[in-house]
C-alpha positions as a printed NumPy array, in Angstrom:
array([[167.538, 103.458,  76.555],
       [165.501, 102.326,  79.65 ],
       [161.933, 102.51 ,  80.075],
       [159.879, 102.747,  83.224],
       [155.849, 101.935,  82.789],
       [153.786, 102.341,  86.237],
       [150.564, 101.193,  87.188],
       [148.694,  99.9  ,  89.708],
       [146.64 , 103.143,  89.924],
       [142.977, 103.904,  90.914],
       [140.318, 105.212,  93.146],
       [140.259, 104.636,  96.752],
       [138.72 , 105.869,  99.906],
       [140.498, 107.356, 102.296],
       [141.905, 105.208, 105.16 ],
       [142.534, 102.512, 102.037],
       [145.269, 101.33 , 101.185],
       [146.92 , 100.991,  97.233],
       [149.708,  98.952,  95.903],
       [151.299, 101.316,  92.009],
       [154.325,  99.217,  90.423],
       [157.608, 100.191,  88.119],
       [158.695,  98.236,  85.581],
       [162.026,  98.867,  83.873],
       [162.48 ,  97.504,  80.657],
       [166.   ,  97.597,  77.91 ],
       [169.094,  98.594,  78.962],
       [168.718,  98.651,  83.244],
       [172.7  ,  97.791,  83.582],
       [174.297, 101.187,  85.141],
       [170.571, 102.099,  86.59 ],
       [170.962, 102.08 ,  90.259],
       [168.227, 104.008,  91.626],
       [164.292, 104.26 ,  91.219],
       [162.037, 107.418,  92.852],
       [158.689, 108.018,  93.07 ],
       [157.355, 111.238,  92.578],
       [153.616, 112.49 ,  93.504],
       [152.325, 115.498,  91.315],
       [148.945, 116.787,  91.734],
       [146.826, 119.536,  89.734],
       [148.553, 123.05 ,  90.727],
       [150.899, 121.936,  92.508],
       [155.005, 121.328,  91.741],
       [155.74 , 117.537,  91.588],
       [157.507, 115.711,  94.238],
       [159.176, 113.189,  95.794],
       [157.906, 110.478,  97.759],
       [160.598, 108.045,  98.046],
       [163.787, 105.796,  96.205],
       [165.404, 102.851,  96.251],
       [169.36 , 102.2  ,  95.623],
       [170.551,  98.972,  95.82 ],
       [167.851,  97.74 ,  97.86 ],
       [168.076, 100.3  , 100.585],
       [164.534, 102.626, 100.725],
       [163.892, 106.399, 101.72 ],
       [160.719, 107.864, 102.645],
       [160.222, 111.365, 102.518],
       [159.135, 112.784, 105.733],
       [155.374, 113.453, 104.47 ],
       [154.988, 110.012, 104.05 ],
       [156.75 , 108.426, 106.039],
       [154.911, 105.922, 108.706],
       [152.54 , 105.368, 105.39 ],
       [153.837, 104.84 , 102.479],
       [156.69 , 102.04 , 101.835],
       [159.401, 101.665,  99.137],
       [160.439,  97.66 ,  97.997],
       [161.788,  95.824,  94.813],
       [162.795,  92.468,  95.268],
       [166.439,  92.146,  93.305],
       [168.322,  94.479,  90.44 ],
       [165.744,  93.214,  87.667],
       [162.683,  92.896,  89.239],
       [159.534,  96.308,  89.536],
       [159.032,  98.997,  91.916],
       [156.259,  99.078,  94.459],
       [155.195, 101.822,  96.357],
       [152.491,  99.935,  98.415],
       [150.155, 103.189,  99.928],
       [148.52 , 102.65 , 103.173],
       [146.066, 105.22 , 105.185],
       [145.415, 106.975, 102.543],
       [143.942, 110.691, 102.29 ],
       [142.639, 112.615,  99.62 ],
       [145.415, 115.109,  99.424],
       [147.969, 111.741,  98.388],
       [145.601, 112.166,  95.079],
       [147.888, 112.574,  91.845],
       [149.913, 111.738,  89.104],
       [152.523, 109.068,  90.356],
       [155.258, 108.869,  88.439],
       [158.613, 106.316,  88.409],
       [162.038, 108.135,  87.216],
       [165.084, 106.441,  87.587],
       [168.599, 107.512,  86.832],
       [171.979, 106.088,  88.02 ],
       [172.605, 107.577,  91.601],
       [170.262, 109.478,  93.692],
       [171.884, 112.383,  92.993],
       [169.103, 113.563,  89.901],
       [166.286, 111.607,  91.217],
       [166.729, 113.546,  94.969],
       [166.997, 116.479,  92.609],
       [163.803, 115.178,  90.97 ],
       [165.769, 115.61 ,  87.411],
       [166.446, 111.768,  86.809],
       [167.027, 110.398,  83.011],
       [163.745, 108.292,  82.528],
       [160.533, 108.889,  83.464],
       [157.664, 106.67 ,  83.019],
       [153.833, 108.008,  82.157],
       [152.631, 108.022,  85.321],
       [149.382, 106.391,  86.891],
       [147.059, 108.739,  88.429],
       [145.916, 107.713,  91.902],
       [142.594, 109.778,  93.622],
       [141.461, 109.413,  97.286],
       [137.452, 109.945,  97.836],
       [136.474, 111.728, 101.591]])
C-alpha cells in the first residue's frame, strides 16, 4: 500500500502565497504520477496539477500562479501557490497512481487526507 500525507495548508490573505506538500510512503515503486486536487464546499473535486517523472502539468485555471515540483522520485511533491484568490479556498488533496491516466480522470488509486487552504478577501 501507498500512503500520502499532505501538509502546509492554512489561512492566508488574498494575494499571498502558500506551499503545501505531499509525502508519499509505503511501497511506492511504480507509483509515477502524483496530482493535486481541490474541493471547495458544495463543489466538485477538480484537478489542479500533476507531475510525472518530473514533468509538471498545471490546469488552465491555475496556470501561471501555481507550480508543482518534486526534486526526485523519493522527495515530497510540492504545490507552490502564489497570488492566491478567495476562490482558491478549499481542501487540497494529493493523489497518486502508476500513470497519469487515472490521475487526470480523478480516479487514482491512492489519496491523501487533504489539507485545508483558506484565502480571505
